GROMACS .gro file of C-alpha atoms in nm:
model
  386
    1UNK     CA    1  -0.344   0.113  -0.595
    2UNK     CA    2  -0.178  -0.077  -0.314
    3UNK     CA    3   0.166  -0.187  -0.432
    4UNK     CA    4   0.217  -0.559  -0.493
    5UNK     CA    5   0.433  -0.627  -0.188
    6UNK     CA    6   0.379  -1.001  -0.189
    7UNK     CA    7   0.713  -1.179  -0.198
    8UNK     CA    8   0.891  -1.479  -0.059
    9UNK     CA    9   1.100  -1.244   0.156
   10UNK     CA   10   0.871  -1.067   0.405
   11UNK     CA   11   0.875  -0.688   0.388
   12UNK     CA   12   0.839  -0.513   0.721
   13UNK     CA   13   0.742  -0.174   0.579
   14UNK     CA   14   0.365  -0.106   0.588
   15UNK     CA   15   0.167  -0.001   0.286
   16UNK     CA   16   0.130   0.374   0.258
   17UNK     CA   17  -0.200   0.476   0.423
   18UNK     CA   18  -0.475   0.661   0.250
   19UNK     CA   19  -0.657   0.961   0.394
   20UNK     CA   20  -0.897   0.873   0.675
   21UNK     CA   21  -1.265   0.922   0.616
   22UNK     CA   22  -1.331   1.252   0.799
   23UNK     CA   23  -1.567   1.248   1.098
   24UNK     CA   24  -1.889   1.405   0.992
   25UNK     CA   25  -2.261   1.341   1.004
   26UNK     CA   26  -2.362   1.078   0.756
   27UNK     CA   27  -2.492   1.255   0.443
   28UNK     CA   28  -2.797   1.111   0.287
   29UNK     CA   29  -2.713   0.865   0.015
   30UNK     CA   30  -2.942   0.727  -0.252
   31UNK     CA   31  -3.075   0.384  -0.174
   32UNK     CA   32  -2.890   0.108  -0.354
   33UNK     CA   33  -3.100  -0.141  -0.544
   34UNK     CA   34  -3.177  -0.468  -0.371
   35UNK     CA   35  -2.908  -0.727  -0.433
   36UNK     CA   36  -3.008  -0.980  -0.697
   37UNK     CA   37  -2.887  -1.320  -0.573
   38UNK     CA   38  -2.742  -1.546  -0.844
   39UNK     CA   39  -2.975  -1.804  -0.997
   40UNK     CA   40  -3.032  -2.075  -0.741
   41UNK     CA   41  -2.875  -1.869  -0.462
   42UNK     CA   42  -2.518  -1.905  -0.354
   43UNK     CA   43  -2.540  -2.280  -0.308
   44UNK     CA   44  -2.465  -2.449  -0.640
   45UNK     CA   45  -2.566  -2.816  -0.600
   46UNK     CA   46  -2.335  -2.926  -0.880
   47UNK     CA   47  -2.023  -2.780  -0.720
   48UNK     CA   48  -2.130  -2.765  -0.357
   49UNK     CA   49  -1.889  -2.880  -0.088
   50UNK     CA   50  -1.915  -2.845   0.288
   51UNK     CA   51  -2.039  -2.492   0.356
   52UNK     CA   52  -2.072  -2.435   0.734
   53UNK     CA   53  -2.193  -2.079   0.693
   54UNK     CA   54  -2.433  -2.150   0.408
   55UNK     CA   55  -2.746  -2.168   0.624
   56UNK     CA   56  -2.670  -1.830   0.782
   57UNK     CA   57  -2.600  -1.675   0.442
   58UNK     CA   58  -2.943  -1.747   0.301
   59UNK     CA   59  -3.104  -1.611   0.619
   60UNK     CA   60  -2.902  -1.291   0.621
   61UNK     CA   61  -2.957  -1.219   0.254
   62UNK     CA   62  -3.329  -1.266   0.306
   63UNK     CA   63  -3.378  -1.051   0.616
   64UNK     CA   64  -3.091  -0.802   0.619
   65UNK     CA   65  -3.059  -0.493   0.405
   66UNK     CA   66  -2.745  -0.630   0.244
   67UNK     CA   67  -2.703  -0.407  -0.058
   68UNK     CA   68  -2.435  -0.379  -0.323
   69UNK     CA   69  -2.248  -0.055  -0.368
   70UNK     CA   70  -2.473   0.157  -0.584
   71UNK     CA   71  -2.361   0.307  -0.913
   72UNK     CA   72  -2.384   0.656  -0.763
   73UNK     CA   73  -2.125   0.560  -0.500
   74UNK     CA   74  -1.865   0.463  -0.759
   75UNK     CA   75  -1.692   0.718  -0.978
   76UNK     CA   76  -1.703   0.648  -1.351
   77UNK     CA   77  -1.513   0.323  -1.403
   78UNK     CA   78  -1.485   0.360  -1.777
   79UNK     CA   79  -1.499   0.088  -2.035
   80UNK     CA   80  -1.158  -0.052  -1.938
   81UNK     CA   81  -0.941  -0.081  -1.631
   82UNK     CA   82  -0.709   0.206  -1.548
   83UNK     CA   83  -0.358   0.175  -1.688
   84UNK     CA   84  -0.109   0.045  -1.434
   85UNK     CA   85   0.214   0.211  -1.332
   86UNK     CA   86   0.474   0.143  -1.601
   87UNK     CA   87   0.687  -0.163  -1.524
   88UNK     CA   88   1.063  -0.097  -1.539
   89UNK     CA   89   1.223  -0.227  -1.854
   90UNK     CA   90   1.482  -0.500  -1.856
   91UNK     CA   91   1.821  -0.402  -1.996
   92UNK     CA   92   1.774  -0.656  -2.275
   93UNK     CA   93   1.411  -0.603  -2.377
   94UNK     CA   94   1.097  -0.462  -2.218
   95UNK     CA   95   0.959  -0.694  -1.951
   96UNK     CA   96   0.600  -0.668  -2.076
   97UNK     CA   97   0.479  -0.777  -2.418
   98UNK     CA   98   0.416  -0.486  -2.658
   99UNK     CA   99   0.061  -0.382  -2.743
  100UNK     CA  100  -0.069  -0.568  -3.047
  101UNK     CA  101   0.113  -0.894  -2.970
  102UNK     CA  102  -0.098  -1.192  -3.079
  103UNK     CA  103  -0.111  -1.477  -2.827
  104UNK     CA  104  -0.303  -1.792  -2.911
  105UNK     CA  105  -0.594  -1.597  -3.062
  106UNK     CA  106  -0.580  -1.311  -2.811
  107UNK     CA  107  -0.443  -0.967  -2.900
  108UNK     CA  108  -0.265  -0.784  -2.618
  109UNK     CA  109  -0.398  -0.432  -2.562
  110UNK     CA  110  -0.173  -0.324  -2.275
  111UNK     CA  111  -0.008  -0.426  -1.952
  112UNK     CA  112  -0.227  -0.363  -1.647
  113UNK     CA  113  -0.007  -0.494  -1.367
  114UNK     CA  114   0.271  -0.721  -1.258
  115UNK     CA  115   0.470  -0.863  -0.969
  116UNK     CA  116   0.782  -1.065  -0.908
  117UNK     CA  117   0.643  -1.377  -1.072
  118UNK     CA  118   0.419  -1.257  -1.352
  119UNK     CA  119   0.278  -0.988  -1.578
  120UNK     CA  120  -0.092  -0.920  -1.636
  121UNK     CA  121  -0.240  -0.789  -1.961
  122UNK     CA  122  -0.569  -0.662  -2.091
  123UNK     CA  123  -0.644  -0.839  -2.420
  124UNK     CA  124  -0.911  -0.894  -2.680
  125UNK     CA  125  -1.026  -1.241  -2.782
  126UNK     CA  126  -1.048  -1.226  -3.161
  127UNK     CA  127  -1.295  -1.510  -3.219
  128UNK     CA  128  -1.556  -1.413  -2.957
  129UNK     CA  129  -1.477  -1.039  -2.961
  130UNK     CA  130  -1.463  -1.010  -2.583
  131UNK     CA  131  -1.224  -0.843  -2.343
  132UNK     CA  132  -1.023  -1.077  -2.120
  133UNK     CA  133  -0.732  -1.065  -1.878
  134UNK     CA  134  -0.418  -1.270  -1.949
  135UNK     CA  135  -0.164  -1.358  -1.682
  136UNK     CA  136   0.189  -1.450  -1.793
  137UNK     CA  137   0.440  -1.649  -1.587
  138UNK     CA  138   0.751  -1.432  -1.567
  139UNK     CA  139   0.982  -1.483  -1.265
  140UNK     CA  140   1.191  -1.174  -1.332
  141UNK     CA  141   1.464  -1.257  -1.080
  142UNK     CA  142   1.584  -1.542  -1.302
  143UNK     CA  143   1.443  -1.453  -1.645
  144UNK     CA  144   1.450  -1.188  -1.914
  145UNK     CA  145   1.263  -1.135  -2.241
  146UNK     CA  146   1.469  -1.189  -2.553
  147UNK     CA  147   1.463  -0.894  -2.787
  148UNK     CA  148   1.304  -0.971  -3.121
  149UNK     CA  149   1.158  -1.316  -3.048
  150UNK     CA  150   0.986  -1.204  -2.721
  151UNK     CA  151   1.075  -1.545  -2.576
  152UNK     CA  152   1.143  -1.577  -2.204
  153UNK     CA  153   1.500  -1.688  -2.130
  154UNK     CA  154   1.688  -1.764  -1.810
  155UNK     CA  155   1.980  -1.543  -1.710
  156UNK     CA  156   2.173  -1.855  -1.607
  157UNK     CA  157   2.021  -2.180  -1.739
  158UNK     CA  158   2.220  -2.396  -1.498
  159UNK     CA  159   2.156  -2.216  -1.168
  160UNK     CA  160   1.811  -2.086  -1.263
  161UNK     CA  161   1.652  -2.406  -1.392
  162UNK     CA  162   1.514  -2.521  -1.055
  163UNK     CA  163   1.361  -2.180  -0.985
  164UNK     CA  164   1.214  -2.161  -1.334
  165UNK     CA  165   1.062  -2.510  -1.303
  166UNK     CA  166   0.914  -2.417  -0.963
  167UNK     CA  167   0.760  -2.098  -1.105
  168UNK     CA  168   0.605  -2.284  -1.398
  169UNK     CA  169   0.473  -2.559  -1.171
  170UNK     CA  170   0.325  -2.305  -0.929
  171UNK     CA  171   0.165  -2.116  -1.219
  172UNK     CA  172   0.002  -2.433  -1.355
  173UNK     CA  173  -0.116  -2.521  -1.003
  174UNK     CA  174  -0.279  -2.177  -0.977
  175UNK     CA  175  -0.473  -2.209  -1.301
  176UNK     CA  176  -0.582  -2.565  -1.223
  177UNK     CA  177  -0.709  -2.446  -0.886
  178UNK     CA  178  -0.901  -2.156  -1.044
  179UNK     CA  179  -1.055  -2.386  -1.302
  180UNK     CA  180  -1.228  -2.585  -1.024
  181UNK     CA  181  -1.400  -2.281  -0.872
  182UNK     CA  182  -1.754  -2.167  -0.949
  183UNK     CA  183  -1.875  -1.876  -0.738
  184UNK     CA  184  -2.023  -1.537  -0.837
  185UNK     CA  185  -1.760  -1.353  -0.630
  186UNK     CA  186  -1.457  -1.530  -0.780
  187UNK     CA  187  -1.323  -1.451  -1.128
  188UNK     CA  188  -1.358  -1.740  -1.375
  189UNK     CA  189  -1.069  -1.889  -1.573
  190UNK     CA  190  -1.120  -1.954  -1.945
  191UNK     CA  191  -0.809  -2.126  -2.080
  192UNK     CA  192  -0.440  -2.209  -2.042
  193UNK     CA  193  -0.167  -2.221  -2.307
  194UNK     CA  194   0.212  -2.211  -2.349
  195UNK     CA  195   0.396  -1.978  -2.582
  196UNK     CA  196   0.723  -1.778  -2.590
  197UNK     CA  197   0.887  -2.040  -2.368
  198UNK     CA  198   0.651  -1.962  -2.080
  199UNK     CA  199   0.288  -2.013  -1.975
  200UNK     CA  200  -0.030  -1.804  -1.980
  201UNK     CA  201  -0.384  -1.833  -1.854
  202UNK     CA  202  -0.690  -1.635  -1.956
  203UNK     CA  203  -0.936  -1.516  -1.695
  204UNK     CA  204  -1.265  -1.327  -1.688
  205UNK     CA  205  -1.233  -0.949  -1.723
  206UNK     CA  206  -1.400  -0.773  -1.430
  207UNK     CA  207  -1.500  -0.422  -1.532
  208UNK     CA  208  -1.479  -0.262  -1.192
  209UNK     CA  209  -1.282  -0.062  -0.940
  210UNK     CA  210  -1.064  -0.203  -0.664
  211UNK     CA  211  -1.186  -0.172  -0.306
  212UNK     CA  212  -0.898   0.055  -0.209
  213UNK     CA  213  -0.990   0.297  -0.486
  214UNK     CA  214  -1.356   0.286  -0.384
  215UNK     CA  215  -1.259   0.373  -0.026
  216UNK     CA  216  -1.039   0.657  -0.154
  217UNK     CA  217  -1.327   0.795  -0.362
  218UNK     CA  218  -1.551   0.807  -0.055
  219UNK     CA  219  -1.277   0.965   0.155
  220UNK     CA  220  -1.216   1.231  -0.111
  221UNK     CA  221  -1.586   1.317  -0.117
  222UNK     CA  222  -1.615   1.302   0.263
  223UNK     CA  223  -1.896   1.046   0.236
  224UNK     CA  224  -1.864   0.718   0.430
  225UNK     CA  225  -1.971   0.398   0.258
  226UNK     CA  226  -2.332   0.342   0.373
  227UNK     CA  227  -2.372   0.068   0.633
  228UNK     CA  228  -2.611  -0.130   0.413
  229UNK     CA  229  -2.359  -0.134   0.128
  230UNK     CA  230  -2.068  -0.221   0.357
  231UNK     CA  231  -2.271  -0.502   0.511
  232UNK     CA  232  -2.354  -0.633   0.164
  233UNK     CA  233  -1.984  -0.640   0.072
  234UNK     CA  234  -1.893  -0.823   0.394
  235UNK     CA  235  -2.165  -1.086   0.353
  236UNK     CA  236  -2.067  -1.166  -0.006
  237UNK     CA  237  -1.695  -1.179   0.069
  238UNK     CA  238  -1.761  -1.407   0.365
  239UNK     CA  239  -1.968  -1.633   0.142
  240UNK     CA  240  -1.684  -1.653  -0.112
  241UNK     CA  241  -1.431  -1.739   0.160
  242UNK     CA  242  -1.669  -1.994   0.308
  243UNK     CA  243  -1.689  -2.154  -0.038
  244UNK     CA  244  -1.307  -2.171  -0.057
  245UNK     CA  245  -1.265  -2.303   0.296
  246UNK     CA  246  -1.530  -2.567   0.231
  247UNK     CA  247  -1.299  -2.694  -0.044
  248UNK     CA  248  -0.998  -2.686   0.192
  249UNK     CA  249  -0.853  -2.380   0.015
  250UNK     CA  250  -0.693  -2.071   0.167
  251UNK     CA  251  -0.657  -1.755  -0.041
  252UNK     CA  252  -0.374  -1.609   0.173
  253UNK     CA  253  -0.366  -1.272  -0.005
  254UNK     CA  254  -0.695  -1.097   0.071
  255UNK     CA  255  -0.638  -0.721   0.056
  256UNK     CA  256  -0.821  -0.418  -0.088
  257UNK     CA  257  -0.627  -0.436  -0.414
  258UNK     CA  258  -0.740  -0.796  -0.472
  259UNK     CA  259  -1.111  -0.718  -0.442
  260UNK     CA  260  -1.285  -0.558  -0.739
  261UNK     CA  261  -1.628  -0.394  -0.717
  262UNK     CA  262  -1.826  -0.448  -1.036
  263UNK     CA  263  -2.065  -0.204  -1.202
  264UNK     CA  264  -2.346  -0.393  -1.029
  265UNK     CA  265  -2.180  -0.316  -0.694
  266UNK     CA  266  -2.076  -0.675  -0.622
  267UNK     CA  267  -1.729  -0.778  -0.495
  268UNK     CA  268  -1.509  -1.019  -0.689
  269UNK     CA  269  -1.193  -1.175  -0.542
  270UNK     CA  270  -0.894  -1.195  -0.777
  271UNK     CA  271  -0.529  -1.311  -0.766
  272UNK     CA  272  -0.506  -1.667  -0.638
  273UNK     CA  273  -0.128  -1.688  -0.679
  274UNK     CA  274  -0.077  -1.743  -0.305
  275UNK     CA  275  -0.369  -1.983  -0.258
  276UNK     CA  276  -0.311  -2.341  -0.145
  277UNK     CA  277  -0.519  -2.652  -0.194
  278UNK     CA  278  -0.476  -2.799   0.154
  279UNK     CA  279  -0.412  -2.647   0.493
  280UNK     CA  280  -0.118  -2.886   0.538
  281UNK     CA  281   0.060  -2.769   0.219
  282UNK     CA  282   0.169  -2.436   0.363
  283UNK     CA  283   0.481  -2.488   0.572
  284UNK     CA  284   0.756  -2.404   0.325
  285UNK     CA  285   0.602  -2.114   0.134
  286UNK     CA  286   0.598  -1.783   0.319
  287UNK     CA  287   0.388  -1.514   0.151
  288UNK     CA  288   0.313  -1.186   0.328
  289UNK     CA  289   0.152  -0.851   0.255
  290UNK     CA  290   0.243  -0.618   0.545
  291UNK     CA  291  -0.061  -0.461   0.706
  292UNK     CA  292  -0.295  -0.737   0.586
  293UNK     CA  293  -0.132  -1.074   0.657
  294UNK     CA  294  -0.147  -1.229   1.007
  295UNK     CA  295   0.166  -1.327   1.198
  296UNK     CA  296   0.130  -1.700   1.134
  297UNK     CA  297   0.155  -1.638   0.760
  298UNK     CA  298   0.510  -1.500   0.786
  299UNK     CA  299   0.628  -1.772   1.023
  300UNK     CA  300   0.786  -2.097   0.903
  301UNK     CA  301   0.546  -2.382   0.982
  302UNK     CA  302   0.288  -2.124   1.092
  303UNK     CA  303  -0.046  -2.266   1.200
  304UNK     CA  304  -0.271  -2.147   0.917
  305UNK     CA  305  -0.640  -2.214   0.864
  306UNK     CA  306  -0.965  -2.024   0.800
  307UNK     CA  307  -0.863  -1.777   1.074
  308UNK     CA  308  -0.575  -1.668   0.846
  309UNK     CA  309  -0.806  -1.540   0.569
  310UNK     CA  310  -1.040  -1.403   0.837
  311UNK     CA  311  -0.762  -1.178   0.967
  312UNK     CA  312  -0.681  -1.056   0.615
  313UNK     CA  313  -1.046  -0.974   0.542
  314UNK     CA  314  -1.075  -0.794   0.876
  315UNK     CA  315  -0.758  -0.597   0.798
  316UNK     CA  316  -0.903  -0.511   0.457
  317UNK     CA  317  -1.223  -0.379   0.618
  318UNK     CA  318  -1.018  -0.188   0.877
  319UNK     CA  319  -0.830  -0.017   0.593
  320UNK     CA  320  -1.152   0.051   0.403
  321UNK     CA  321  -1.309   0.226   0.704
  322UNK     CA  322  -1.007   0.417   0.835
  323UNK     CA  323  -0.778   0.462   0.536
  324UNK     CA  324  -0.500   0.322   0.755
  325UNK     CA  325  -0.320  -0.012   0.740
  326UNK     CA  326  -0.281  -0.214   1.055
  327UNK     CA  327   0.070  -0.227   1.206
  328UNK     CA  328   0.272  -0.540   1.119
  329UNK     CA  329   0.102  -0.843   1.274
  330UNK     CA  330   0.409  -0.971   1.462
  331UNK     CA  331   0.454  -0.626   1.615
  332UNK     CA  332   0.091  -0.627   1.724
  333UNK     CA  333   0.143  -0.954   1.910
  334UNK     CA  334   0.404  -0.778   2.127
  335UNK     CA  335   0.242  -0.437   2.160
  336UNK     CA  336  -0.079  -0.357   1.978
  337UNK     CA  337  -0.117   0.008   1.881
  338UNK     CA  338  -0.420  -0.042   1.652
  339UNK     CA  339  -0.724   0.153   1.772
  340UNK     CA  340  -1.041  -0.060   1.799
  341UNK     CA  341  -1.308   0.029   1.546
  342UNK     CA  342  -1.583  -0.026   1.804
  343UNK     CA  343  -1.461   0.272   2.009
  344UNK     CA  344  -1.413   0.508   1.713
  345UNK     CA  345  -1.678   0.777   1.768
  346UNK     CA  346  -1.664   0.889   1.405
  347UNK     CA  347  -1.738   0.538   1.276
  348UNK     CA  348  -2.004   0.480   1.542
  349UNK     CA  349  -2.203   0.768   1.395
  350UNK     CA  350  -2.243   0.560   1.077
  351UNK     CA  351  -2.201   0.192   1.164
  352UNK     CA  352  -2.360  -0.045   1.417
  353UNK     CA  353  -2.123  -0.112   1.712
  354UNK     CA  354  -2.174  -0.489   1.676
  355UNK     CA  355  -2.060  -0.473   1.312
  356UNK     CA  356  -1.745  -0.283   1.411
  357UNK     CA  357  -1.683  -0.518   1.705
  358UNK     CA  358  -1.697  -0.818   1.470
  359UNK     CA  359  -1.419  -0.666   1.259
  360UNK     CA  360  -1.216  -0.598   1.575
  361UNK     CA  361  -1.241  -0.965   1.667
  362UNK     CA  362  -1.142  -1.074   1.316
  363UNK     CA  363  -0.815  -0.877   1.340
  364UNK     CA  364  -0.712  -1.004   1.682
  365UNK     CA  365  -0.331  -1.052   1.671
  366UNK     CA  366  -0.352  -1.399   1.830
  367UNK     CA  367  -0.523  -1.663   1.613
  368UNK     CA  368  -0.710  -1.819   1.904
  369UNK     CA  369  -0.884  -1.487   1.978
  370UNK     CA  370  -1.024  -1.454   1.625
  371UNK     CA  371  -1.324  -1.621   1.469
  372UNK     CA  372  -1.210  -1.973   1.390
  373UNK     CA  373  -1.448  -2.020   1.097
  374UNK     CA  374  -1.657  -1.808   0.865
  375UNK     CA  375  -1.965  -1.962   1.030
  376UNK     CA  376  -1.857  -1.809   1.364
  377UNK     CA  377  -1.839  -1.462   1.208
  378UNK     CA  378  -2.170  -1.512   1.031
  379UNK     CA  379  -2.342  -1.607   1.358
  380UNK     CA  380  -2.236  -1.275   1.510
  381UNK     CA  381  -2.361  -1.081   1.207
  382UNK     CA  382  -2.689  -1.275   1.202
  383UNK     CA  383  -2.756  -1.171   1.561
  384UNK     CA  384  -2.703  -0.797   1.503
  385UNK     CA  385  -3.026  -0.743   1.298
  386UNK     CA  386  -2.869  -0.463   1.094
   0.00000   0.00000   0.00000
């Protein structure tokens, strides 16, 4: 799993690369089943906002062989998500809630992840007997968990109050944002509650494997992801981003670890902690994942827009195909050492050059050289006739 490197202080060290898919003739792979579009297609009239790429999406899904990743391409996912790396314990009490803790009708099964501002748990909803994911607000730089009561306390109530209030406000903003979204490739939020002197929200459990793990599985087997399946992933992720951008939202943290592939082979975007409601509300909050975030995202008052998420998705696809992260974006603006995908002879034996060239354009270091909107990228894909 790619480490959670997102922080307010940019980290210049790149994410450790995974093995590159070895150059070899494309082995025959079983055909994936045709993608079943959601009822009514992607355009939900009750929640529909401006969707510039929507017309292209329906056309591409109808005429292109845009397939999900087939079950045979994914190693056994299991009934539950893999257990995360253990989170270091606080000197006062463990940072994560213990298994069996009852929260507002949900019983915690185990911790499955965490970052500087929160902890994520797998849990069981007692009333409906369904598995869910619970995210807890826990800014560990200013807080600790009190032994016995499990309440979250500030190390220094006087100096830490502003930071604690900001974290709680940002957490509530995130869940309110998620509650407004309705798209098949975005995880759904169920509820929000406060307990143990902090806040929680409950989100849909996606029984799947992250995109970085899927790429690693293919690399280990020496089998590239089939072009039809890769194209299907790209089209659906572009549609989800087009939906967000149509609502004036930026995700700002697209990376392989934040994309889950379900058992049906469909991608789902998770972790909206860095998302913002309006393009103008971005100047004083720097969030960066080295190797995936563009330069403007780590620059105060950076000019961010749809092209920002476009770079991150392109960087994610670059990593998926090569097993290598892009160099830091600011470094690339000075001297770009990233090899173009469209000239990679190994990849060209499997993928259409126009498809690879579209990813190359998406990861251009300078924003003005990238696609400016999802619709621009979709027009290029629509003209390739893959």
